[in-house]
Amino acid sequence: MSNLQPDDQRKPSILILDFGSQYSELIARRVRETEVFSLVMSYQTPAEELLRIAPKGIILSGGPSSVYDVGAPVCDPSIWNLGIPILGVCYGMQLMVQQLGGRVEPAIGKAEYGKAPLLVDDPKQLLINVESGSTMWMSHGDSVQSLPNGFVRLAHTLNTSEAAIADHQRHLYGVQFHPEVVHSEHGMALIRNFVYHICTCEPDWTTSTFVEEAIGNVREQVGDKKVLLALSGGVDSSTLAFLLNKAIGNQLTCMFIDQGFMRKGEPEFLMNFFDQKFHINVEYINARERFISKLKGVIDPEEKRKIIGAEFIRVFEEESIRLGPFDYLAQGTLYPDVIESAGTNVDPQTGERVAVKIKSHHNVGGLPKDLQFKLVEPLRRLFKDEVRKVGQSLGLPDEIVRRHPFPGPGLAIRILGEVTNQKLNCLRDADLIVREEIQNSGLYHNVWQAFAVLLPVCSVGVMGDKRTYAWPIVLRCVSSEDGMTADWSRLPYDLLECISNRIVNEVEGVNRVIYDITSKPPGTIEWE
Ligand code: XMP
């Protein structure tokens, strides 16, 4: 099974064969940072298919298994003889060694997890500009005890005698460490060496080549037919709207469904921006009453999400019929979604699909699979950071391209308990103050998210000479790399004070502000 679809026009220069490492996608991103296109495929991809795709190089990822485990993942043994340069990373290197006649054993007492200085023995080819003594990130319980015929050592560490190896004749390379992670000081130099010196790739994966190709592909796919796009104002759908507008102009209709759970001023901002300023055809659908009435009396967060998701689909279907007919539906699907839903790997023992990584989003507002549209998904090969660059190059401002993540169900999941218009108004006002103050402090881009949550309990306070009995607002501000783990942000006390004062003084119905100092895990970022 592969997740390289026949519709893909562009072949990858570097293919990553995924053995279940949490870093497989990261390797692909790092290769693309060198302006070389890469894709992730299953470790089970047959050598024949690899030949058909004809990448200039292959990288074998790490993985959680041991090569001598029963049922450990194994690639097609013919790949060593294809003549395509191969770099094995961690498990990938151990597999290479084991399959080619070397020996891998548990590194008893010498397992390495974390940073280790790499001592370079041969500073050529793979290790050009990789400083001897610099840090590389290790994570292995096994190590190579003897090399297969034809291999030589390129580097070692204090605990690992074969930390980087090569068979120059066959263009096979292996590293015991993870050059792709940020903690590996010269990891990018190593990746660049493999990509350029060893595989002789050309730097042709740039934002402008992507935009040019994507526009051509969309025009070819869509012809003179009509396309519908559900615009949310997030980075992905906004970038898609700009890209499609450039490709097919007024054949594109965007639908913006206002479910009433957006931040203060957001619907006006979006309509003004897309429709008025850039003359992109956006149909504004005011569905506020429909959504809030469906949530009457609903307290359970999962039920809220389901109701909002189902209502979104209903509104979308009705409106697409009213505005249509449309032939195509444009979706802002990104590459991590493609990898996740395809699942690059199959468990050799159970035959079941194995997820590449833990799911990064629990999105609602997704569209049903059985809608009668053909799909246009020009961003399906991009990572999030690449989408941002494309958005920027198409003229989207930082205000959209670098905005914080915002959940599909919006403020409805930031009000605990029943959602009412009164609570929504209150939370919107508090949220605006948080946004304004974080932006004024210059810290907006230093944090992952900063927002307000409304708790449906009252506590006593005093304002002027009067006793108050009102809701608290929780201030949640976290730093994170990807939303999977997070830490609470150490905001300056003066900023916290300013936010708290403004909320209590300016927001009707609130008499207390609380700062959430829980990391994730064990907390989540949203409260729900
Ligand atoms: P949690 O609360 O699970 O959130 O720690 C992790 C990240 O995901 C965002 N989030 C969502 N994003 N649709 C989205 O696109 C959703 O339904 C959704 N729910 C949570 C959340 O804001 C955080 O950045």
PDB file of C-alpha atoms and ligand atoms in Angstrom, residues 305 361-364 405-409 413-414 448-449 483 520 524-526 528, ligand 1:
ATOM      1  CA  ARG A 305     -19.046  19.109  19.320  1.00  0.00           C
ATOM      2  CA  HIS A 361      -6.519  17.285  15.446  1.00  0.00           C
ATOM      3  CA  HIS A 362      -9.965  16.344  16.466  1.00  0.00           C
ATOM      4  CA  ASN A 363     -11.625  18.583  13.995  1.00  0.00           C
ATOM      5  CA  VAL A 364     -15.327  19.017  13.634  1.00  0.00           C
ATOM      6  CA  PRO A 405      -5.031  28.076  16.146  1.00  0.00           C
ATOM      7  CA  PHE A 406      -8.749  28.387  16.799  1.00  0.00           C
ATOM      8  CA  PRO A 407     -10.995  25.346  17.285  1.00  0.00           C
ATOM      9  CA  GLY A 408     -13.711  24.617  14.707  1.00  0.00           C
ATOM     10  CA  PRO A 409     -16.540  24.757  17.274  1.00  0.00           C
ATOM     11  CA  ILE A 413     -16.216  24.881  23.670  1.00  0.00           C
ATOM     12  CA  ARG A 414     -14.677  27.725  25.672  1.00  0.00           C
ATOM     13  CA  TRP A 448       1.072  29.203  20.803  1.00  0.00           C
ATOM     14  CA  GLN A 449      -2.324  30.397  21.984  1.00  0.00           C
ATOM     15  CA  GLY A 483      -0.230  21.525  20.217  1.00  0.00           C
ATOM     16  CA  LYS A 520      -0.335  19.499  28.739  1.00  0.00           C
ATOM     17  CA  THR A 524      -5.392  19.927  27.613  1.00  0.00           C
ATOM     18  CA  ILE A 525      -5.040  23.328  25.974  1.00  0.00           C
ATOM     19  CA  GLU A 526      -8.776  23.889  25.601  1.00  0.00           C
ATOM     20  CA  GLU A 528     -14.234  22.294  27.023  1.00  0.00           C
TER      21      GLU A 528
HETATM   22  P1  XMP B   1      -6.284  20.281  23.169  1.00  0.00           P
HETATM   23  O1  XMP B   1      -7.390  21.008  23.868  1.00  0.00           O
HETATM   24  O2  XMP B   1      -6.688  18.898  22.735  1.00  0.00           O
HETATM   25  O3  XMP B   1      -6.001  21.093  21.840  1.00  0.00           O
HETATM   26  O4  XMP B   1      -5.018  20.277  23.972  1.00  0.00           O
HETATM   27  C1  XMP B   1      -4.848  20.946  21.034  1.00  0.00           C
HETATM   28  C2  XMP B   1      -4.888  22.001  19.937  1.00  0.00           C
HETATM   29  O5  XMP B   1      -5.965  21.714  19.034  1.00  0.00           O
HETATM   30  C3  XMP B   1      -6.826  22.844  18.942  1.00  0.00           C
HETATM   31  N1  XMP B   1      -8.189  22.331  18.778  1.00  0.00           N
HETATM   32  C4  XMP B   1      -8.821  22.278  17.606  1.00  0.00           C
HETATM   33  N2  XMP B   1      -8.428  22.661  16.368  1.00  0.00           N
HETATM   34  N3  XMP B   1     -10.522  21.988  15.529  1.00  0.00           N
HETATM   35  C5  XMP B   1      -9.290  22.505  15.341  1.00  0.00           C
HETATM   36  O6  XMP B   1      -8.948  22.842  14.204  1.00  0.00           O
HETATM   37  C6  XMP B   1     -10.989  21.567  16.734  1.00  0.00           C
HETATM   38  O7  XMP B   1     -12.105  21.109  16.881  1.00  0.00           O
HETATM   39  C7  XMP B   1     -10.081  21.742  17.827  1.00  0.00           C
HETATM   40  N4  XMP B   1     -10.178  21.459  19.158  1.00  0.00           N
HETATM   41  C8  XMP B   1      -8.994  21.852  19.715  1.00  0.00           C
HETATM   42  C9  XMP B   1      -6.630  23.588  20.240  1.00  0.00           C
HETATM   43  O8  XMP B   1      -7.037  24.943  20.134  1.00  0.00           O
HETATM   44  C10 XMP B   1      -5.166  23.405  20.459  1.00  0.00           C
HETATM   45  O9  XMP B   1      -4.400  24.301  19.675  1.00  0.00           O
END
